Short mmCIF file of C-alpha atoms in Angstrom, two decimals:
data_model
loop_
_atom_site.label_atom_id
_atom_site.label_comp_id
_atom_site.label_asym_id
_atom_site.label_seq_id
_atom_site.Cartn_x
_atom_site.Cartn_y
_atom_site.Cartn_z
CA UNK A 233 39.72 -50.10 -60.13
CA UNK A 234 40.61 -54.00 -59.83
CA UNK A 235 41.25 -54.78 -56.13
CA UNK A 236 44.00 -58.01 -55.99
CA UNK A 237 44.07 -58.74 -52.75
CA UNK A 238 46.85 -61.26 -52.04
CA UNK A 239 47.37 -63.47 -48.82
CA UNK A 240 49.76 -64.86 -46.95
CA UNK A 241 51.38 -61.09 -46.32
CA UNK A 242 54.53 -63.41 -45.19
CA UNK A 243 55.26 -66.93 -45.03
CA UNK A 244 58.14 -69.14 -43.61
CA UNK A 245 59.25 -72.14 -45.15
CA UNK A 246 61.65 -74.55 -45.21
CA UNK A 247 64.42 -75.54 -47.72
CA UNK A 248 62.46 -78.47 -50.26
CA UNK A 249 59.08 -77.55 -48.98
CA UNK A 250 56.43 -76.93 -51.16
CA UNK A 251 54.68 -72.89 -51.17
CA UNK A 252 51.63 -71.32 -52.67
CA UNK A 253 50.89 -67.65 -52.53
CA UNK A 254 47.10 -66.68 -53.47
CA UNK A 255 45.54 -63.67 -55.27
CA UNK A 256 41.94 -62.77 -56.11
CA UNK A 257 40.63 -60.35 -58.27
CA UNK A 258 37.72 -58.33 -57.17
CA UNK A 259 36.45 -58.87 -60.54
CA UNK A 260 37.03 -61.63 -63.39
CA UNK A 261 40.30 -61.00 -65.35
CA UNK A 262 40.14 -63.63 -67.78
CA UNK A 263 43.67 -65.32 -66.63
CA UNK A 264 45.19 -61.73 -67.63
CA UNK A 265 47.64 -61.78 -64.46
CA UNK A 266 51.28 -62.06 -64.04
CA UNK A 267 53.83 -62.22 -61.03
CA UNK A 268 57.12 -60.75 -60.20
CA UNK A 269 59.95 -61.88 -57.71
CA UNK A 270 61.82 -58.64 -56.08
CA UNK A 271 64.57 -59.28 -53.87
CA UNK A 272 65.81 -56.80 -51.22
CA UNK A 273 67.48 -54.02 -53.42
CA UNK A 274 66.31 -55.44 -56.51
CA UNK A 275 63.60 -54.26 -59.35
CA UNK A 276 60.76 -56.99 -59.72
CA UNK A 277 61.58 -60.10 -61.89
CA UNK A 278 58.41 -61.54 -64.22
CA UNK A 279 58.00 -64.79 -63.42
CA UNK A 280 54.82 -66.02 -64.51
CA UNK A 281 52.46 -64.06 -67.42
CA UNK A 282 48.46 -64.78 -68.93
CA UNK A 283 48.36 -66.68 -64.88
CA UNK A 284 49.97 -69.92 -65.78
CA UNK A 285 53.28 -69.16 -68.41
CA UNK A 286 56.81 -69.26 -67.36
CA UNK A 287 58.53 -65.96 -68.51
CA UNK A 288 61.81 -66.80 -70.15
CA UNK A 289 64.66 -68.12 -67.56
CA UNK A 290 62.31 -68.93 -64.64
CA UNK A 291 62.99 -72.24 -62.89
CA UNK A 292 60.06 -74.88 -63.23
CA UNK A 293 60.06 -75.46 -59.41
CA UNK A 294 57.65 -71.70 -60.06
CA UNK A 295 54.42 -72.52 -61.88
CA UNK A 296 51.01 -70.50 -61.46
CA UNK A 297 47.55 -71.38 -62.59
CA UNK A 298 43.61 -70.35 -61.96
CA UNK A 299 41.26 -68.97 -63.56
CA UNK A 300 38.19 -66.06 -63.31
CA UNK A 301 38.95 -64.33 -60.06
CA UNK A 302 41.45 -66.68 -58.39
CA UNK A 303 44.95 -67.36 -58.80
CA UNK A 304 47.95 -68.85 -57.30
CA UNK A 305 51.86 -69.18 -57.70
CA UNK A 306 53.24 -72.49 -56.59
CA UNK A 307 57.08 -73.01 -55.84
CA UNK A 308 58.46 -76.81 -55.41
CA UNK A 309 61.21 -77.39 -53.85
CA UNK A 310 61.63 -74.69 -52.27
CA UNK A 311 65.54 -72.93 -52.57
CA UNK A 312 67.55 -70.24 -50.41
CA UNK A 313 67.48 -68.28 -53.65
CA UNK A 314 63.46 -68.32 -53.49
CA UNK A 315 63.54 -65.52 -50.66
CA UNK A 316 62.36 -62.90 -52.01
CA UNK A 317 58.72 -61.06 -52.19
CA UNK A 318 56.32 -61.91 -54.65
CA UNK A 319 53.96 -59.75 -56.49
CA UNK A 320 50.95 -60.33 -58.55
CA UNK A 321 49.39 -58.01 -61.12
CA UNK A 322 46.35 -57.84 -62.95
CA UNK A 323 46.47 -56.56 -66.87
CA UNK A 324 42.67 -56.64 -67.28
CA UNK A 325 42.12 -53.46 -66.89
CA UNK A 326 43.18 -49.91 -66.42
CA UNK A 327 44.67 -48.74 -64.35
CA UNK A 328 46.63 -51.85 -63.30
CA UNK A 329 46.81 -52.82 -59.76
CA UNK A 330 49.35 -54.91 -57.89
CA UNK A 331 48.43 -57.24 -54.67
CA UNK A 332 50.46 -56.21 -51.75
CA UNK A 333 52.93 -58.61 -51.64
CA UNK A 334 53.60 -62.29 -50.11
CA UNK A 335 57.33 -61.70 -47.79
CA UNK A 336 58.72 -65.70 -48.30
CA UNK A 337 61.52 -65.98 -45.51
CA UNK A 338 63.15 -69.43 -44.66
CA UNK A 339 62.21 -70.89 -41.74
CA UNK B 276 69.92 -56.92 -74.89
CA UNK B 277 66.79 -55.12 -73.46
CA UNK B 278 67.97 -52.44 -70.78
CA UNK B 279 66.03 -49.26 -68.60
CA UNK B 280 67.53 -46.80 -66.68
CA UNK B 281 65.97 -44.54 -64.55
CA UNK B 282 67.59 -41.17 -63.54
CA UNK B 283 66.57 -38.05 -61.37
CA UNK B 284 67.35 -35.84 -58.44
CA UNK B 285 67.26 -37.98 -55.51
CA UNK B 286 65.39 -34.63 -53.46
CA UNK B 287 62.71 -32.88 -54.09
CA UNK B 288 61.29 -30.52 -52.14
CA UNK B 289 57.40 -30.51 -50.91
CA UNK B 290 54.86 -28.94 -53.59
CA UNK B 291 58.29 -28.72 -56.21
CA UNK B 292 58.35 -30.73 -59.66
CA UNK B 293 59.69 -34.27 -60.34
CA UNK B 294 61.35 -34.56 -63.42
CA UNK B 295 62.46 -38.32 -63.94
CA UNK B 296 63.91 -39.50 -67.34
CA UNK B 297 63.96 -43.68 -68.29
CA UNK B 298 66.96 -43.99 -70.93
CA UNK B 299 65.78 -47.38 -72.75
CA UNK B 300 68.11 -49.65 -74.84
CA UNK B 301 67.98 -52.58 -76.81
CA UNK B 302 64.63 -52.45 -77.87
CA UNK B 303 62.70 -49.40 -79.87
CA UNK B 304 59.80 -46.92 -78.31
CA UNK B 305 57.69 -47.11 -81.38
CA UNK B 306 57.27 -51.09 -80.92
CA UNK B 307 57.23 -51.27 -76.89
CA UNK B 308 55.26 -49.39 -74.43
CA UNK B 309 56.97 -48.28 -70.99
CA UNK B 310 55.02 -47.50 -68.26
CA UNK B 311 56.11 -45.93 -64.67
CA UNK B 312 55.45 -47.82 -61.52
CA UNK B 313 56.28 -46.53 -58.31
CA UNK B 314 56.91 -48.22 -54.81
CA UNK B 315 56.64 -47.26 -51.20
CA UNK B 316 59.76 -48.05 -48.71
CA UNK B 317 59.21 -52.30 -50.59
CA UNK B 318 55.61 -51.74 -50.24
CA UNK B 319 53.23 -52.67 -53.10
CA UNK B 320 53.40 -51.19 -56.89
CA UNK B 321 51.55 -48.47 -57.98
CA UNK B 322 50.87 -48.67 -61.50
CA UNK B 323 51.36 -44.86 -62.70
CA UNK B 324 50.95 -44.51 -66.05
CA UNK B 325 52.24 -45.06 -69.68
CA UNK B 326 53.52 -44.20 -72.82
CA UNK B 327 52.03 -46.33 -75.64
CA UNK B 328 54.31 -47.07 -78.61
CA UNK B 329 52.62 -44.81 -81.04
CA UNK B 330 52.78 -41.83 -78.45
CA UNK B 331 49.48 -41.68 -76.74
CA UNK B 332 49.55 -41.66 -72.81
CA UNK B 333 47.20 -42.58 -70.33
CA UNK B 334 47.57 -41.99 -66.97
CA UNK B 335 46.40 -43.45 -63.07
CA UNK B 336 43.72 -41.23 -62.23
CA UNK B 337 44.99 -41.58 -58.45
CA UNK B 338 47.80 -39.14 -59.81
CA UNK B 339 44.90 -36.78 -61.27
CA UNK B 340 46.37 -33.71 -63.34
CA UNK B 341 49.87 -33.60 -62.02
CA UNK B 342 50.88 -36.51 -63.91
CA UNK B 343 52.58 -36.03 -67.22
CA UNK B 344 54.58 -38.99 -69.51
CA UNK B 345 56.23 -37.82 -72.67
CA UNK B 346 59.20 -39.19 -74.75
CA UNK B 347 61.93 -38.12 -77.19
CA UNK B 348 62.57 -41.36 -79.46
CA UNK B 349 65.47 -40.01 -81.25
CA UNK B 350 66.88 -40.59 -77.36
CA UNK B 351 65.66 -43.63 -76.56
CA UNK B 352 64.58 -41.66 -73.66
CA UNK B 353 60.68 -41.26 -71.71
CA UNK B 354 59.70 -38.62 -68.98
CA UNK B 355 58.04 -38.36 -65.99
CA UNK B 356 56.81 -35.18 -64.79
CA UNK B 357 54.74 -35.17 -61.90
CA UNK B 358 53.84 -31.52 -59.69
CA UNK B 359 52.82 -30.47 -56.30
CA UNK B 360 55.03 -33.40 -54.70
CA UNK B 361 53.97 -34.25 -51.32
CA UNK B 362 55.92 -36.62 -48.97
CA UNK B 363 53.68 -39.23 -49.64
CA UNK B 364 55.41 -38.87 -52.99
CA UNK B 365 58.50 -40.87 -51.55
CA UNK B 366 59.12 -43.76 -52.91
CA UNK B 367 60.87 -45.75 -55.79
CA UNK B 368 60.48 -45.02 -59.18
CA UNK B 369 60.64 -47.61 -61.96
CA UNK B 370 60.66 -47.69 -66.27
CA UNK B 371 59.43 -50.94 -67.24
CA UNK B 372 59.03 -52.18 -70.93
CA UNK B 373 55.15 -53.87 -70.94
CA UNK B 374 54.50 -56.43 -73.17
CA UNK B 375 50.58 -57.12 -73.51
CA UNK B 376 50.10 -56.05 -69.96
CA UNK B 377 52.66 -57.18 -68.44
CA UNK B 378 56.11 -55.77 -67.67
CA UNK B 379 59.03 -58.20 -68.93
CA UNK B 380 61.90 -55.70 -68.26
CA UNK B 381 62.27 -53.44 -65.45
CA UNK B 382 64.77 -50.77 -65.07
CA UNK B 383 66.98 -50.71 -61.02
CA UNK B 384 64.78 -48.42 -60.07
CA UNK B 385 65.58 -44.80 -58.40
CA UNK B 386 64.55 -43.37 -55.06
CA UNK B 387 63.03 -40.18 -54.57
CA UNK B 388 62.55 -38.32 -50.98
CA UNK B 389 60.06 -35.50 -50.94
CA UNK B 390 61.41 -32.88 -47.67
CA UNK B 391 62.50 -29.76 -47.18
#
């Protein structure tokens, strides 16, 4: 199976600041990765799909990019609607495997 | 528009039967695949296994041979089955519709709680 091992586990930030959440692959997945927001109570929400497109609805302050085993999701500007957790998920291979999960409170 | 809904006893006792059923609408199971994902107390996902569009199933070998995924399309409806529940079996369980890998609509989810 495809380990995604994804760091921070939690982060604090402030309103307007800038975030990036990594993931790597223990294995190349050919930009075949997508994350999710899930807020408390909530299902997960796509956000970005194939590592770098915005799913339908998505801000642009959320854009992700790499390549090969490494990947990241960048927010701008960060808002108070932004806390949430954020999931990513590789689609390389079976059986598909999530990272653990970056907690994004407001400082 | 697109819409999942997962339903199910909410308790289910150790080493009994899960029986889950995801009640899809706005979209049709012979063009979509859904899968079933699970999730610990807001843990991480656990990818659990699928039913493909044309009816073939594949499944996480974590979940070995007590892992079964079937469908009725007349209902617009796909089942979980999954035996010999443990409490590690607690959890969330989610429908989602999968679009070339990834998932792009996810049912709310329902909680299951494996104790006697």
């Amino acid at each position: 199976d495809i380990q995604m091992t994804q760091s921070p586990a939690s982060l604090s930030a402030s309103l307007g600041e800038t975030v990036t959440i990594e993931c790597r692959a223990s294995e190349d997945i050919y930009s075949n990765l997508a994350w999710y927001q899930q807020k408390p109570g909530n299902s997960p929400q796509l956000l970005i799909y194939d590592a770098n497109s915005l799913a339908d609805g998505v801000p642009s302050r959320f854009s992700g990019s790499g390549s090969g085993t490494q990947y990241s999701l960048k927010i701008n500007s960060l808002q108070s609607e932004d806390v949430a957790s954020y999931f990513c998920q590789q689609y390389n291979n079976y059986p598909y495997t999530f990272g653990a999960g970056t907690k994004l409170e407001l400082k | 528009q697109v819409q999942l809904k997962e339903s199910g006893p909410g308790l289910v006792q150790p080493s009994q039967t899960l029986s889950l059923t995801c009640t899809v609408s706005g979209f049709s199971l012979t063009s979509y695949s859904v899968h079933w994902v699970r999730q610990h107390s807001g843990k991480s996902l656990e990818w659990m296994g699928r039913m493909w569009s044309d009816g073939d199933t594949s499944y996480n070998s974590a979940f070995t041979s007590r892992l079964s995924i079937s469908r009725d399309t007349s209902k617009s409806q796909v089942f979980l089955k999954m035996n010999s529940l443990q409490t590690e079996d607690t959890g969330t369980y989610y429908c989602a519709r999968n679009y070339k890998g990834y998932f792009d609509f996810w049912g709310p989810g329902t909680m299951v709680t494996v104790s006697s």
